[in-house]
CSV table of C-alpha atoms and ligand atoms in Angstrom, one decimal:
chain,number,residue,atom,x,y,z
A,10,UNK,CA,111.6,179.5,5.6
A,11,UNK,CA,113.1,181.8,8.3
A,12,UNK,CA,111.3,184.9,9.4
A,13,UNK,CA,114.1,187.0,7.9
A,14,UNK,CA,113.5,185.4,4.5
A,15,UNK,CA,109.8,186.2,4.6
A,16,UNK,CA,108.7,189.3,2.6
A,17,UNK,CA,106.2,191.7,4.0
A,18,UNK,CA,104.4,193.9,1.5
A,19,UNK,CA,101.8,196.5,2.5
A,20,UNK,CA,98.8,196.6,0.1
A,21,UNK,CA,96.6,199.6,-0.4
A,22,UNK,CA,93.5,199.9,-2.5
A,23,UNK,CA,92.4,203.4,-3.6
A,24,UNK,CA,88.7,203.0,-3.1
A,25,UNK,CA,86.5,203.4,0.0
A,26,UNK,CA,83.5,201.6,-1.7
A,27,UNK,CA,82.3,198.4,0.1
A,28,UNK,CA,82.1,196.4,-3.1
A,29,UNK,CA,85.2,198.0,-4.6
A,30,UNK,CA,86.7,196.0,-7.5
A,31,UNK,CA,90.1,197.3,-6.6
A,32,UNK,CA,89.7,196.1,-3.0
A,33,UNK,CA,88.6,192.7,-4.4
A,34,UNK,CA,91.7,192.7,-6.6
A,35,UNK,CA,94.0,193.6,-3.7
A,36,UNK,CA,92.5,190.8,-1.5
A,37,UNK,CA,92.8,188.3,-4.3
A,38,UNK,CA,96.5,189.3,-4.8
A,39,UNK,CA,97.1,188.7,-1.0
A,40,UNK,CA,95.4,185.2,-1.4
A,41,UNK,CA,97.5,184.3,-4.4
A,42,UNK,CA,100.8,185.5,-3.0
A,43,UNK,CA,103.4,182.7,-3.2
A,44,UNK,CA,105.0,181.0,-0.1
A,45,UNK,CA,107.2,183.5,1.7
A,46,UNK,CA,105.4,186.6,0.5
A,47,UNK,CA,102.8,188.2,2.7
A,48,UNK,CA,100.6,191.0,1.4
A,49,UNK,CA,99.1,192.8,4.4
A,50,UNK,CA,95.8,194.3,3.2
A,51,UNK,CA,95.7,197.9,4.6
A,52,UNK,CA,93.2,200.6,4.0
A,53,UNK,CA,93.2,204.4,3.3
A,54,UNK,CA,90.0,204.6,5.5
A,55,UNK,CA,90.5,207.0,8.4
A,56,UNK,CA,92.9,209.2,6.5
A,57,UNK,CA,91.5,212.8,6.7
A,58,UNK,CA,91.5,215.3,3.9
A,59,UNK,CA,95.0,217.0,3.8
A,60,UNK,CA,94.9,220.4,5.5
A,61,UNK,CA,98.1,222.3,6.1
A,62,UNK,CA,96.6,224.2,8.9
A,63,UNK,CA,95.7,220.9,10.7
A,64,UNK,CA,99.3,219.6,10.1
A,65,UNK,CA,100.8,222.9,11.5
A,66,UNK,CA,98.5,222.9,14.6
A,67,UNK,CA,98.2,219.2,15.4
A,68,UNK,CA,101.0,217.4,13.4
A,69,UNK,CA,100.4,214.1,11.6
A,70,UNK,CA,97.1,212.3,12.3
A,71,UNK,CA,97.5,209.1,14.2
A,72,UNK,CA,96.1,206.9,11.4
A,73,UNK,CA,98.6,208.5,8.9
A,74,UNK,CA,101.6,208.0,11.3
A,75,UNK,CA,100.5,204.4,11.8
A,76,UNK,CA,100.4,203.7,8.0
A,77,UNK,CA,103.7,205.5,7.4
A,78,UNK,CA,105.4,203.2,10.0
A,79,UNK,CA,103.9,200.1,8.4
A,80,UNK,CA,105.1,201.1,4.9
A,81,UNK,CA,108.5,202.1,6.3
A,82,UNK,CA,108.9,198.6,7.9
A,83,UNK,CA,107.6,196.7,4.9
A,84,UNK,CA,109.8,195.3,2.1
A,85,UNK,CA,107.4,196.5,-0.6
A,86,UNK,CA,104.2,198.5,-1.4
A,87,UNK,CA,101.4,197.1,-3.5
A,88,UNK,CA,99.1,199.8,-4.9
A,89,UNK,CA,95.7,198.9,-6.5
A,90,UNK,CA,94.3,202.0,-8.1
A,91,UNK,CA,90.9,202.8,-9.5
A,92,UNK,CA,90.7,205.4,-12.3
A,93,UNK,CA,88.6,208.5,-12.1
A,94,UNK,CA,88.3,210.9,-15.0
A,95,UNK,CA,91.3,209.3,-16.7
A,96,UNK,CA,93.5,209.9,-13.6
A,97,UNK,CA,94.2,209.1,-10.0
A,98,UNK,CA,91.1,209.2,-7.7
A,99,UNK,CA,91.4,212.1,-5.3
A,100,UNK,CA,90.9,210.0,-2.2
A,101,UNK,CA,93.9,207.8,-3.1
A,102,UNK,CA,96.1,210.7,-4.0
A,103,UNK,CA,95.1,212.5,-0.8
A,104,UNK,CA,96.0,209.5,1.3
A,105,UNK,CA,99.4,209.3,-0.3
A,106,UNK,CA,99.9,213.0,0.0
A,107,UNK,CA,99.4,212.7,3.8
A,108,UNK,CA,101.8,209.8,3.9
A,109,UNK,CA,104.5,212.1,2.4
A,110,UNK,CA,104.3,214.5,5.4
A,111,UNK,CA,106.5,215.8,6.8
A,112,UNK,CA,108.6,215.7,3.6
A,113,UNK,CA,111.7,214.9,5.5
A,114,UNK,CA,110.2,211.5,6.2
A,115,UNK,CA,109.8,210.6,2.5
A,116,UNK,CA,113.2,208.7,2.3
A,117,UNK,CA,112.3,206.6,5.4
A,118,UNK,CA,108.8,205.7,4.2
A,119,UNK,CA,109.2,205.5,0.4
A,120,UNK,CA,112.9,205.8,-0.5
A,121,UNK,CA,114.0,202.8,-2.7
A,122,UNK,CA,110.8,201.0,-1.9
A,123,UNK,CA,109.7,198.4,-4.5
A,124,UNK,CA,106.2,199.4,-5.6
A,125,UNK,CA,103.6,197.3,-7.6
A,126,UNK,CA,100.8,199.1,-9.4
A,127,UNK,CA,97.7,197.5,-10.8
A,128,UNK,CA,94.1,198.4,-11.1
A,129,UNK,CA,90.6,197.4,-12.1
A,130,UNK,CA,87.8,199.2,-13.9
A,131,UNK,CA,84.4,198.3,-15.3
A,132,UNK,CA,85.5,200.1,-18.5
A,133,UNK,CA,87.5,198.7,-21.4
A,134,UNK,CA,90.9,200.2,-20.6
A,135,UNK,CA,91.5,198.8,-17.1
A,136,UNK,CA,93.0,201.9,-15.4
A,137,UNK,CA,95.8,202.4,-17.9
A,138,UNK,CA,95.6,206.2,-17.5
A,139,UNK,CA,95.5,206.3,-13.8
A,140,UNK,CA,98.4,203.8,-13.6
A,141,UNK,CA,100.4,206.1,-15.9
A,142,UNK,CA,99.3,209.1,-13.7
A,143,UNK,CA,100.9,207.5,-10.7
A,144,UNK,CA,104.3,207.3,-12.3
A,145,UNK,CA,105.5,210.9,-11.7
A,146,UNK,CA,104.3,210.5,-8.1
A,147,UNK,CA,106.3,207.3,-7.6
A,148,UNK,CA,109.3,208.9,-9.2
A,149,UNK,CA,109.1,212.0,-7.0
A,150,UNK,CA,109.0,209.9,-3.9
A,151,UNK,CA,112.2,208.0,-4.9
A,152,UNK,CA,110.4,204.6,-5.0
A,153,UNK,CA,111.4,201.6,-7.2
A,154,UNK,CA,108.3,200.9,-9.3
A,155,UNK,CA,108.3,197.4,-10.8
A,156,UNK,CA,108.0,197.4,-14.5
A,157,UNK,CA,108.5,193.7,-15.1
A,158,UNK,CA,104.8,193.1,-15.2
A,159,UNK,CA,101.6,194.9,-16.0
A,160,UNK,CA,98.0,194.2,-15.0
A,161,UNK,CA,95.0,196.1,-16.3
A,162,UNK,CA,91.8,194.6,-15.2
A,163,UNK,CA,89.0,195.8,-17.5
A,164,UNK,CA,85.3,194.8,-17.5
A,165,UNK,CA,85.8,194.4,-13.7
A,166,UNK,CA,82.1,193.9,-13.1
A,167,UNK,CA,82.4,190.6,-15.0
A,168,UNK,CA,85.6,189.5,-13.3
A,169,UNK,CA,84.5,189.3,-9.6
A,170,UNK,CA,81.6,187.8,-7.9
A,171,UNK,CA,79.9,189.7,-5.0
A,172,UNK,CA,82.2,188.1,-2.4
A,173,UNK,CA,85.3,189.2,-4.4
A,174,UNK,CA,86.2,185.8,-5.9
A,175,UNK,CA,87.8,186.0,-9.3
A,176,UNK,CA,85.5,184.4,-11.9
A,177,UNK,CA,87.9,184.7,-14.9
A,178,UNK,CA,90.7,182.1,-14.8
A,179,UNK,CA,92.8,184.2,-17.2
A,180,UNK,CA,92.8,187.1,-14.7
A,181,UNK,CA,93.6,184.8,-11.8
A,182,UNK,CA,96.5,183.4,-13.7
A,183,UNK,CA,97.8,186.9,-14.7
A,184,UNK,CA,97.4,188.1,-11.1
A,185,UNK,CA,99.3,185.0,-9.7
A,186,UNK,CA,102.1,185.7,-12.2
A,187,UNK,CA,102.2,189.4,-11.4
A,188,UNK,CA,102.4,188.8,-7.6
A,189,UNK,CA,105.1,186.1,-8.0
A,190,UNK,CA,107.1,188.4,-10.3
A,191,UNK,CA,106.8,191.4,-7.9
A,192,UNK,CA,107.8,189.1,-5.0
A,193,UNK,CA,111.0,188.1,-6.8
A,194,UNK,CA,111.8,191.8,-7.5
A,195,UNK,CA,111.2,192.7,-3.8
A,196,UNK,CA,113.5,189.8,-2.8
A,197,UNK,CA,116.2,191.1,-5.2
A,198,UNK,CA,116.0,194.7,-3.9
A,199,UNK,CA,116.0,193.5,-0.3
A,200,UNK,CA,119.1,191.3,-0.9
A,201,UNK,CA,120.9,194.1,-2.7
A,202,UNK,CA,120.2,196.5,0.2
A,203,UNK,CA,121.3,194.0,3.0
B,16,FNR,C1,84.7,206.7,-12.7
B,16,FNR,N1,85.0,205.5,-13.4
B,16,FNR,C2,86.0,205.6,-14.4
B,16,FNR,N2,86.4,204.4,-15.0
B,16,FNR,C3,87.4,204.4,-15.9
B,16,FNR,O1,87.8,203.4,-16.4
B,16,FNR,N3,87.9,205.6,-16.4
B,16,FNR,C4,87.5,206.8,-15.9
B,16,FNR,O2,88.0,207.8,-16.3
B,16,FNR,C5,86.5,206.8,-14.9
B,16,FNR,N4,86.1,208.0,-14.3
B,16,FNR,C6,85.3,207.9,-13.2
B,16,FNR,C7,85.0,209.1,-12.5
B,16,FNR,C8,84.3,209.1,-11.3
B,16,FNR,C9,84.2,210.3,-10.5
B,16,FNR,C10,83.8,207.8,-10.8
B,16,FNR,C11,83.1,207.8,-9.5
B,16,FNR,C12,84.0,206.7,-11.5
B,16,FNR,C13,84.3,204.3,-13.1
B,16,FNR,C14,85.2,203.5,-12.1
B,16,FNR,O3,86.2,202.8,-12.7
B,16,FNR,C15,84.3,202.6,-11.2
B,16,FNR,O4,83.4,203.4,-10.5
B,16,FNR,C16,85.0,201.7,-10.4
B,16,FNR,O5,84.1,200.7,-9.9
B,16,FNR,C17,85.8,202.4,-9.3
B,16,FNR,O6,86.6,201.5,-8.6
B,16,FNR,P1,86.1,200.6,-7.3
B,16,FNR,O7,85.4,201.5,-6.3
B,16,FNR,O8,85.2,199.6,-7.8
B,16,FNR,O9,87.4,200.0,-6.8
C-alpha cells in the first residue's frame, strides 16, 4: 500500500484517569485497526481550562495549536467519550472547545472531517446519553459523524483487564467491525474530496 493510500486518524479519549476504560478502548481500537488504517492515540492532557482572557492576551496555547494541526492533517477523528451525569464530561468538552478557537479555524480543523464516536462506562447504558450529547457539537463544527455503526461498552469494569486488554470476545469483535467500517467511511470521504 502506498503512503497516499494509508489513512491517518487521530484518536482522543475524554478521560485523564490512568486506568481509564475509555483510554483502554481507544488503544484497543488502534490495535485492531485494519491494514492501511492508523489510529494515532492522542491525549487531551495538557489542554488548560478555556479562558477567554488568556486567549485574548496570549493566543492559543501551544498544546492546543499542536492538536489542532494534527486533527487538520488527519483523514478522520476518533472520539472515545466517557459519560458524566448523563452528558459529556467537562474535561473533554473543554478540550474540544479550545480546539475550536479561533472560530475561523473550525473549517480547517473540523470541516467535513469524518468522526467516529464510541464510549465505555461501568454502568448499564454504555455512554448512550453522552454520545447523543456530542451530536449537536459535531453538527455545529461541520463534521461528518459516521452513523454506520454504534458501540456502547457497558459494564466496562468487566470488559478490560488492568493492562487494558479486552476480556470479552464479543466486544473485541464489535470494536474490530466498528473500526473497519469507520475506516471504509473515511476512505470514501477522502476519495470524494480528492
Ligand atoms: C460518572 N459516571 C457515570 N457513568 C454513566 O454511565 N453515566 C453517568 O451519568 C455517570 N456520571 C458520572 C459523573 C461523574 C462526575 C463521574 C466522575 C463519573 C461513571 C463513569 O462512567 C466512570 O467513572 C468511568 O470509569 C469514567 O470513564 P473512564 O475514566 O474510565 O474512561
